[in-house]
GROMACS .gro file of C-alpha atoms in nm:
model
  216
    1MET     CA    1   7.773   0.318  -3.641
    2ARG     CA    2   8.034   0.304  -3.918
    3ARG     CA    3   8.248  -0.010  -3.949
    4ASP     CA    4   8.565   0.202  -3.930
    5ASP     CA    5   8.446   0.380  -3.614
    6PRO     CA    6   8.684   0.311  -3.318
    7LYS     CA    7   8.388   0.222  -3.094
    8TRP     CA    8   8.270  -0.041  -3.344
    9LEU     CA    9   8.621  -0.185  -3.371
   10ALA     CA   10   8.651  -0.198  -2.991
   11ILE     CA   11   8.319  -0.382  -2.953
   12MET     CA   12   8.399  -0.633  -3.225
   13GLY     CA   13   8.742  -0.691  -3.070
   14ILE     CA   14   8.580  -0.782  -2.739
   15MET     CA   15   8.320  -1.001  -2.909
   16SER     CA   16   8.589  -1.207  -3.079
   17TYR     CA   17   8.838  -1.201  -2.790
   18SER     CA   18   8.750  -1.548  -2.651
   19GLY     CA   19   8.668  -1.701  -2.990
   20GLY     CA   20   8.417  -1.980  -3.042
   21THR     CA   21   8.122  -2.062  -3.265
   22VAL     CA   22   7.768  -2.187  -3.192
   23LEU     CA   23   7.523  -2.325  -3.449
   24ALA     CA   24   7.160  -2.441  -3.423
   25MET     CA   25   6.945  -2.614  -3.688
   26ALA     CA   26   6.578  -2.715  -3.689
   27GLY     CA   27   6.437  -3.034  -3.841
   28LYS     CA   28   6.112  -3.230  -3.823
   29ASP     CA   29   6.023  -3.276  -3.455
   30CYS     CA   30   6.391  -3.232  -3.367
   31VAL     CA   31   6.655  -2.967  -3.323
   32CYS     CA   32   7.036  -2.963  -3.309
   33ILE     CA   33   7.267  -2.720  -3.133
   34ALA     CA   34   7.645  -2.745  -3.156
   35SER     CA   35   7.956  -2.556  -3.051
   36ASP     CA   36   8.330  -2.589  -3.080
   37LEU     CA   37   8.544  -2.667  -2.773
   38ARG     CA   38   8.808  -2.393  -2.786
   39LEU     CA   39   8.843  -2.118  -2.527
   40GLY     CA   40   9.103  -1.858  -2.610
   41GLU     CA   41   9.246  -1.516  -2.545
   42GLN     CA   42   9.263  -1.381  -2.898
   43MET     CA   43   9.497  -1.622  -3.080
   44THR     CA   44   9.620  -1.792  -2.761
   45THR     CA   45   9.438  -2.115  -2.674
   46ILE     CA   46   9.352  -2.142  -2.304
   47ALA     CA   47   9.138  -2.458  -2.300
   48THR     CA   48   9.036  -2.725  -2.550
   49ASP     CA   49   8.738  -2.879  -2.364
   50PHE     CA   50   8.506  -2.582  -2.321
   51PRO     CA   51   8.159  -2.615  -2.483
   52LYS     CA   52   7.945  -2.301  -2.511
   53ILE     CA   53   7.612  -2.481  -2.454
   54ALA     CA   54   7.411  -2.527  -2.133
   55GLN     CA   55   7.078  -2.695  -2.064
   56ILE     CA   56   6.842  -2.448  -1.900
   57ALA     CA   57   6.520  -2.654  -1.903
   58GLU     CA   58   6.382  -2.986  -2.026
   59ARG     CA   59   6.461  -3.007  -2.400
   60VAL     CA   60   6.574  -2.640  -2.398
   61TYR     CA   61   6.938  -2.542  -2.453
   62LEU     CA   62   7.125  -2.214  -2.448
   63GLY     CA   63   7.438  -2.153  -2.655
   64VAL     CA   64   7.634  -1.831  -2.614
   65GLY     CA   65   7.912  -1.685  -2.824
   66GLY     CA   66   8.118  -1.384  -2.725
   67PHE     CA   67   8.330  -1.268  -2.432
   68HIS     CA   68   8.380  -1.560  -2.192
   69SER     CA   69   8.294  -1.394  -1.860
   70ASP     CA   70   7.974  -1.244  -2.004
   71THR     CA   71   7.865  -1.578  -2.154
   72LYS     CA   72   7.907  -1.742  -1.812
   73THR     CA   73   7.708  -1.462  -1.647
   74ILE     CA   74   7.419  -1.502  -1.893
   75ILE     CA   75   7.402  -1.879  -1.836
   76ASP     CA   76   7.402  -1.835  -1.458
   77LYS     CA   77   7.132  -1.566  -1.468
   78MET     CA   78   6.914  -1.774  -1.701
   79ASN     CA   79   6.935  -2.075  -1.470
   80PHE     CA   80   6.835  -1.852  -1.179
   81ARG     CA   81   6.539  -1.707  -1.368
   82ARG     CA   82   6.430  -2.052  -1.486
   83VAL     CA   83   6.412  -2.177  -1.128
   84LEU     CA   84   6.200  -1.877  -1.027
   85TYR     CA   85   5.972  -1.928  -1.328
   86GLU     CA   86   5.913  -2.296  -1.253
   87LEU     CA   87   5.844  -2.225  -0.885
   88ARG     CA   88   5.598  -1.949  -0.971
   89GLU     CA   89   5.425  -2.110  -1.269
   90SER     CA   90   5.451  -2.480  -1.166
   91ARG     CA   91   5.539  -2.584  -1.521
   92HIS     CA   92   5.845  -2.638  -1.735
   93LEU     CA   93   6.003  -2.358  -1.934
   94ARG     CA   94   5.912  -2.366  -2.304
   95PRO     CA   95   6.167  -2.257  -2.567
   96GLU     CA   96   5.970  -1.947  -2.672
   97VAL     CA   97   5.935  -1.837  -2.310
   98ALA     CA   98   6.307  -1.893  -2.253
   99ALA     CA   99   6.384  -1.674  -2.556
  100THR     CA  100   6.163  -1.394  -2.426
  101MET     CA  101   6.316  -1.424  -2.081
  102LEU     CA  102   6.665  -1.403  -2.227
  103SER     CA  103   6.572  -1.110  -2.450
  104ASN     CA  104   6.442  -0.921  -2.146
  105LEU     CA  105   6.767  -0.994  -1.962
  106GLN     CA  106   6.973  -0.862  -2.253
  107TYR     CA  107   6.758  -0.552  -2.300
  108HIS     CA  108   6.766  -0.476  -1.927
  109HIS     CA  109   7.144  -0.430  -1.963
  110ARG     CA  110   7.124  -0.236  -2.291
  111PHE     CA  111   7.320   0.065  -2.154
  112GLY     CA  112   7.603  -0.163  -2.040
  113SER     CA  113   7.533  -0.466  -2.253
  114TYR     CA  114   7.686  -0.810  -2.221
  115PHE     CA  115   7.936  -0.876  -2.498
  116ALA     CA  116   7.761  -1.196  -2.598
  117GLU     CA  117   7.528  -1.328  -2.867
  118PRO     CA  118   7.301  -1.608  -2.739
  119ILE     CA  119   7.110  -1.884  -2.918
  120ILE     CA  120   6.807  -2.067  -2.780
  121ALA     CA  121   6.730  -2.411  -2.926
  122GLY     CA  122   6.465  -2.648  -2.798
  123LEU     CA  123   6.161  -2.863  -2.853
  124ASP     CA  124   5.814  -2.776  -2.725
  125MET     CA  125   5.708  -3.096  -2.548
  126ASP     CA  126   5.338  -3.021  -2.599
  127THR     CA  127   5.342  -2.959  -2.974
  128LEU     CA  128   5.680  -3.120  -3.062
  129LYS     CA  129   5.753  -2.806  -3.260
  130PRO     CA  130   6.125  -2.719  -3.286
  131TYR     CA  131   6.228  -2.366  -3.197
  132ILE     CA  132   6.556  -2.188  -3.262
  133CYS     CA  133   6.643  -1.822  -3.231
  134GLY     CA  134   6.940  -1.594  -3.205
  135MET     CA  135   6.970  -1.243  -3.069
  136ASP     CA  136   7.210  -0.953  -3.059
  137THR     CA  137   7.369  -0.791  -2.755
  138ILE     CA  138   7.051  -0.603  -2.659
  139GLY     CA  139   6.809  -0.892  -2.707
  140CYS     CA  140   6.657  -0.841  -3.053
  141ILE     CA  141   6.518  -1.188  -3.139
  142ALA     CA  142   6.556  -1.345  -3.483
  143ALA     CA  143   6.374  -1.680  -3.505
  144PRO     CA  144   6.436  -1.843  -3.845
  145ARG     CA  145   6.282  -2.174  -3.949
  146ASP     CA  146   6.611  -2.325  -4.066
  147PHE     CA  147   6.935  -2.234  -3.885
  148VAL     CA  148   7.113  -1.967  -3.686
  149ALA     CA  149   7.481  -1.917  -3.600
  150VAL     CA  150   7.677  -1.683  -3.372
  151GLY     CA  151   8.042  -1.637  -3.282
  152THR     CA  152   8.362  -1.575  -3.472
  153GLY     CA  153   8.289  -1.847  -3.728
  154ALA     CA  154   7.929  -1.748  -3.801
  155GLU     CA  155   8.006  -1.568  -4.126
  156TYR     CA  156   8.178  -1.881  -4.261
  157LEU     CA  157   7.888  -2.106  -4.157
  158LEU     CA  158   7.588  -1.939  -4.314
  159GLY     CA  159   7.667  -2.019  -4.677
  160VAL     CA  160   7.757  -2.378  -4.593
  161CYS     CA  161   7.437  -2.423  -4.393
  162GLU     CA  162   7.230  -2.314  -4.692
  163GLY     CA  163   7.383  -2.599  -4.888
  164PHE     CA  164   7.327  -2.867  -4.623
  165TRP     CA  165   6.990  -2.770  -4.473
  166ARG     CA  166   6.657  -2.878  -4.620
  167PRO     CA  167   6.304  -2.890  -4.474
  168ASP     CA  168   6.173  -3.177  -4.260
  169MET     CA  169   6.501  -3.355  -4.191
  170ASN     CA  170   6.486  -3.635  -3.933
  171SER     CA  171   6.721  -3.643  -3.635
  172GLU     CA  172   7.000  -3.839  -3.807
  173GLU     CA  173   6.995  -3.619  -4.117
  174LEU     CA  174   6.985  -3.307  -3.901
  175PHE     CA  175   7.284  -3.421  -3.696
  176GLU     CA  176   7.483  -3.487  -4.011
  177ALA     CA  177   7.395  -3.148  -4.160
  178THR     CA  178   7.480  -2.967  -3.837
  179ALA     CA  179   7.809  -3.152  -3.786
  180GLN     CA  180   7.929  -3.107  -4.144
  181SER     CA  181   7.833  -2.739  -4.149
  182LEU     CA  182   8.011  -2.669  -3.821
  183LEU     CA  183   8.323  -2.859  -3.923
  184SER     CA  184   8.336  -2.664  -4.247
  185GLY     CA  185   8.318  -2.337  -4.053
  186LEU     CA  186   8.585  -2.446  -3.806
  187GLU     CA  187   8.823  -2.517  -4.094
  188ARG     CA  188   8.803  -2.149  -4.189
  189ASP     CA  189   8.802  -1.979  -3.846
  190ALA     CA  190   9.130  -1.960  -3.653
  191ALA     CA  191   8.951  -1.856  -3.330
  192SER     CA  192   8.734  -2.172  -3.317
  193GLY     CA  193   8.812  -2.541  -3.322
  194TRP     CA  194   8.963  -2.825  -3.118
  195GLY     CA  195   8.663  -3.047  -3.176
  196ALA     CA  196   8.292  -2.986  -3.129
  197LEU     CA  197   7.993  -3.099  -2.926
  198VAL     CA  198   7.657  -3.161  -3.094
  199TYR     CA  199   7.326  -3.196  -2.908
  200THR     CA  200   7.042  -3.362  -3.099
  201VAL     CA  201   6.710  -3.304  -2.922
  202THR     CA  202   6.408  -3.523  -3.000
  203LYS     CA  203   6.085  -3.599  -2.814
  204ASP     CA  204   6.228  -3.925  -2.678
  205LYS     CA  205   6.586  -3.836  -2.587
  206VAL     CA  206   6.882  -3.605  -2.623
  207ASN     CA  207   7.191  -3.741  -2.798
  208VAL     CA  208   7.524  -3.573  -2.724
  209LYS     CA  209   7.812  -3.649  -2.959
  210THR     CA  210   8.168  -3.524  -2.974
  211ILE     CA  211   8.318  -3.479  -3.319
  212LYS     CA  212   8.681  -3.432  -3.410
  213ALA     CA  213   8.813  -3.124  -3.585
  214ARG     CA  214   9.146  -2.959  -3.654
  215MET     CA  215   9.366  -2.942  -3.346
  216ASP     CA  216   9.560  -2.626  -3.428
   0.00000   0.00000   0.00000
């Protein structure tokens, strides 16, 4: 589909309608996922305390960028499917399994897709291996070893992330890289901002920190 096609422009308008940015980074035995706190209707700010991240299993988090009602639907459906999985399998949901489950959900609705781009970030409690992945509106998984970003500020983040990220960062270094990268992106994206929430997931605990950003 051409970028000047009216259908493409309509889809991208819906994808950026609510605004918001989500970023995930992987380190050594740890992972970070962060989002801004703005919820909007185009350039009108509706709420300033709305994170785009939800915990769906132990040490597994889901961040969703895109149209607000569709992001809420995806989170609710993933929580429902996680409960069924744990009842049937009698074990916790691993990040890779959560990603496959979410991809199947997205692909199932491919002819009337959700206007949302999700990120899965988590830590496998058996191997302590970090896992991050992003996917498009029909569930095509991209699982890089370094970082992934979605939302209206994603294009501003990727170059900054390349400068901050390096292999085998510990949890403190990873938090700093994630926070600085996200703040840099929020400075350049008018549809994201009003602070951010950063989850740092390690084998021992999950730290949640709020960071300040531009308030306009």
